[in-house]
mmCIF file of C-alpha atoms in Angstrom:
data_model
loop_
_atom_site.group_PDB
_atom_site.id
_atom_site.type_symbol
_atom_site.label_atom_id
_atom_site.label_comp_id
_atom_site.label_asym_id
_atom_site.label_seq_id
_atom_site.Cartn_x
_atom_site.Cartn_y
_atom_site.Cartn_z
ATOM 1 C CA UNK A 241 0.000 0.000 0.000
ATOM 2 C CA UNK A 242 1.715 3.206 -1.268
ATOM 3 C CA UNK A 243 1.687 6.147 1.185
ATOM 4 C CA UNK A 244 3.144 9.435 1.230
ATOM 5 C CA UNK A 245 2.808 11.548 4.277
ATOM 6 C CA UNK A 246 3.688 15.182 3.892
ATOM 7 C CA UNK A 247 3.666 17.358 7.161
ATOM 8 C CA UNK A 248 5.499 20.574 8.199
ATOM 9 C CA UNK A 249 3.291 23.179 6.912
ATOM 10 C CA UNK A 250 2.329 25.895 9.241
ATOM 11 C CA UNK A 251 1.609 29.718 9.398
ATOM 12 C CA UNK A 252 4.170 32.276 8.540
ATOM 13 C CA UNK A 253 5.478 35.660 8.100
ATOM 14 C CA UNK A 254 6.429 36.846 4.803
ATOM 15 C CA UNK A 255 9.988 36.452 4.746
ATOM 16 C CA UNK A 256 10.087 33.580 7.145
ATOM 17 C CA UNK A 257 10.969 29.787 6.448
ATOM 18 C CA UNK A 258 9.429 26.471 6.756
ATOM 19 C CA UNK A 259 10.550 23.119 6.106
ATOM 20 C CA UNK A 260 8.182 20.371 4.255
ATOM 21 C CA UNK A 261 8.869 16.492 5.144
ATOM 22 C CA UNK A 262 7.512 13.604 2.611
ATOM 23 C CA UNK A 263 7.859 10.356 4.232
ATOM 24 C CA UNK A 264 7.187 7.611 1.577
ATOM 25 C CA UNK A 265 6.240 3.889 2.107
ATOM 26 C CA UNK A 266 5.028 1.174 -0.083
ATOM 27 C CA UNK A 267 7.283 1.216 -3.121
ATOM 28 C CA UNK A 268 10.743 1.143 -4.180
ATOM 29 C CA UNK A 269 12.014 4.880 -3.272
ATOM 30 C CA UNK A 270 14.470 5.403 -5.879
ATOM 31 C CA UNK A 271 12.380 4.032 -8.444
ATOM 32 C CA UNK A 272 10.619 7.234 -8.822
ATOM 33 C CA UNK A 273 11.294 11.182 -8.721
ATOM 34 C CA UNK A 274 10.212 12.557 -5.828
ATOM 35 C CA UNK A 275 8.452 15.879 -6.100
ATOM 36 C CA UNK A 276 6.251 18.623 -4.945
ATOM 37 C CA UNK A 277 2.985 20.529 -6.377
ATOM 38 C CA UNK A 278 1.111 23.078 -4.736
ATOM 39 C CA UNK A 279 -2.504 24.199 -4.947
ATOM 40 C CA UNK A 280 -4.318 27.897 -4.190
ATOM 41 C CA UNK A 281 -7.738 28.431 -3.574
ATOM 42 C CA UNK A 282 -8.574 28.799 -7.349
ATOM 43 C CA UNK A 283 -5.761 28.146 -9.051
ATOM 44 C CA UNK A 284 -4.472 25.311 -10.861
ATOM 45 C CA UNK A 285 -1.793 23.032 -9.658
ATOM 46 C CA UNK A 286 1.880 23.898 -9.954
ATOM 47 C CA UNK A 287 4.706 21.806 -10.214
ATOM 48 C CA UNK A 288 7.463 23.798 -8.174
ATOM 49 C CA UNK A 289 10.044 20.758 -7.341
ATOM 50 C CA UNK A 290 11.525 17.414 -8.267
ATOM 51 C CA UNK A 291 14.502 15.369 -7.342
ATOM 52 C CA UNK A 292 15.790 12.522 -8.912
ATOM 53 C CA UNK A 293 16.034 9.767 -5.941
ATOM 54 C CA UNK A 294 18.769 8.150 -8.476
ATOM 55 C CA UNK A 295 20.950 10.540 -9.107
ATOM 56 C CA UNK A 296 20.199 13.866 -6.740
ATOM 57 C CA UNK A 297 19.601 16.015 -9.855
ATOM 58 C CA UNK A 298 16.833 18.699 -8.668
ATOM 59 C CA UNK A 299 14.266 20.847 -10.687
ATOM 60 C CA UNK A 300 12.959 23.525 -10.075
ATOM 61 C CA UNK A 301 9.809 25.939 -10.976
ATOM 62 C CA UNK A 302 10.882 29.969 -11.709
ATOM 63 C CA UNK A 303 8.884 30.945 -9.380
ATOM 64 C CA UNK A 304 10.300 29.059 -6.473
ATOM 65 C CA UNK A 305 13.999 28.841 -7.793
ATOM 66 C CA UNK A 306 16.373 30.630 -5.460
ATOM 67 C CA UNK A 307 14.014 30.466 -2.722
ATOM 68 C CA UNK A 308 13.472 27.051 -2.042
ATOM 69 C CA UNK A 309 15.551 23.633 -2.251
ATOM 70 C CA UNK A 310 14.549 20.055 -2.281
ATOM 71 C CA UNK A 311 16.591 17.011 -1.054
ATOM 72 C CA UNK A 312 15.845 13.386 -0.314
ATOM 73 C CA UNK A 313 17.361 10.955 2.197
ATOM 74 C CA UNK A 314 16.970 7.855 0.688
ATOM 75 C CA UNK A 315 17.723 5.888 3.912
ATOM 76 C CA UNK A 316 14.996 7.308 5.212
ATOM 77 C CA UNK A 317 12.678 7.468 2.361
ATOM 78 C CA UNK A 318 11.640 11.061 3.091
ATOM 79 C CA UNK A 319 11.898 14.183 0.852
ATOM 80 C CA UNK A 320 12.341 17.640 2.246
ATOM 81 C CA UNK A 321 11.726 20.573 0.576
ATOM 82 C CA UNK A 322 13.144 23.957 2.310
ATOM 83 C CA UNK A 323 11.378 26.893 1.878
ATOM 84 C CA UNK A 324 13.077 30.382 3.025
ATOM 85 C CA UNK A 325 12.038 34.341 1.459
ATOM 86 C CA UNK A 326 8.642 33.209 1.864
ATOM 87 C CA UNK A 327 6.049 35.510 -0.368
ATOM 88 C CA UNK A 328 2.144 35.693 0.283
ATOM 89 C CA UNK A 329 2.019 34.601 -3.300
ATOM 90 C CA UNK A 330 3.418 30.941 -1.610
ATOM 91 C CA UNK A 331 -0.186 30.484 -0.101
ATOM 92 C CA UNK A 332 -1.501 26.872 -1.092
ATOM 93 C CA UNK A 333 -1.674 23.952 0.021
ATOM 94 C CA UNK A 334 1.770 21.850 -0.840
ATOM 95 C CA UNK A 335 1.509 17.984 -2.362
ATOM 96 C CA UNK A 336 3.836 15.774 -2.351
ATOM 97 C CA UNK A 337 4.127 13.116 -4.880
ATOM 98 C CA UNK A 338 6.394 10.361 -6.791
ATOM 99 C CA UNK A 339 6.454 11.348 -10.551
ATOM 100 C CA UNK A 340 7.820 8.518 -12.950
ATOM 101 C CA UNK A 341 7.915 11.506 -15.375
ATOM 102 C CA UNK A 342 9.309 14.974 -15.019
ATOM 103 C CA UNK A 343 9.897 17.704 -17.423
ATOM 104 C CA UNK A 344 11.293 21.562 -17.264
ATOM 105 C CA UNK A 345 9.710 23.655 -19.947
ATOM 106 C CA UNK A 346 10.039 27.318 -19.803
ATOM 107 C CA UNK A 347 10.433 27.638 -16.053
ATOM 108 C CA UNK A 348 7.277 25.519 -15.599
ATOM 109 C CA UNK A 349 7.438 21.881 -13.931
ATOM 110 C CA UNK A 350 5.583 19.316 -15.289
ATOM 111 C CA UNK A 351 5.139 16.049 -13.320
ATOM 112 C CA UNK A 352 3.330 12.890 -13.973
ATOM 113 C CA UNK A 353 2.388 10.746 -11.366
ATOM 114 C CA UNK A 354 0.700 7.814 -10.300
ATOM 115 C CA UNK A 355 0.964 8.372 -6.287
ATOM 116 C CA UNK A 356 0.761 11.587 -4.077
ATOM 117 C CA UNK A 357 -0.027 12.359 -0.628
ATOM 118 C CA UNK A 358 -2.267 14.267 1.108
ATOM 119 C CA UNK A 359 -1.859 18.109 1.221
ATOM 120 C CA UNK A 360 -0.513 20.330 4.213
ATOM 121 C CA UNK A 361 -1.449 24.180 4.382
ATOM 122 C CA UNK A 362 0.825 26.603 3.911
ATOM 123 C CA UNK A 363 0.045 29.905 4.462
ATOM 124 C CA UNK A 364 2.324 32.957 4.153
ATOM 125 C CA UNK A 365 1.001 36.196 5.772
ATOM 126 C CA UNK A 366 1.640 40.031 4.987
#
């Protein structure tokens, strides 16, 4: 039974950091990326991160690059994604998932996935 547990969200000052965990179970962890999506009240998804559990190569959405970085311990199973220079704009709630298929076109992150966890609420204030 695949899970992925994503916690860490929280309220938080423009400016101001969190840090996202992804614990995954259920699967072979370096057989996938490992990656994160985000959601705003009535917005589409976005694709903002992805690391390859393989190799360590990372992607990154424009409008996160910079800002945020994502990194995996394998022996753990977990991603983290580090968020710092939050912006309001950052308000969603954050997804974790495990593409088998990731792509970097024009500074937008495209993921395809089979699994994903449930959400956690992030929510930057002014």
């Amino acid at each position: 039974d695949v899970q992925l547990q994503a916690s860490g969200g929280g309220l938080v000052q423009a400016g101001g950091s969190l840090r996202l965990s992804c614990a995954a179970s259920g699967y072979t962890f370096d057989d996938y990326f490992m990656g994160w999506f985000r959601q705003a009240p009535g917005k589409e998804p976005e694709g903002i991160s992805c690391i390859s559990t393989s190799d360590g190569k990372t992607y990154y959405a424009d409008s996160v690059k910079g800002r945020f970085t994502i990194s995996s311990d394998n022996a753990k199973n977990t991603v983290y994604l580090q968020m710092n220079s939050l912006k309001p704009e950052d308000t969603a709630v954050y997804y974790c998932a495990a593409p088998y298929e990731v792509g970097l076109t024009l500074g937008i992150l495209h993921m395809e996935y089979d699994y994903r966890g449930q959400g956690t609420l992030v929510t930057v204030s002014s």
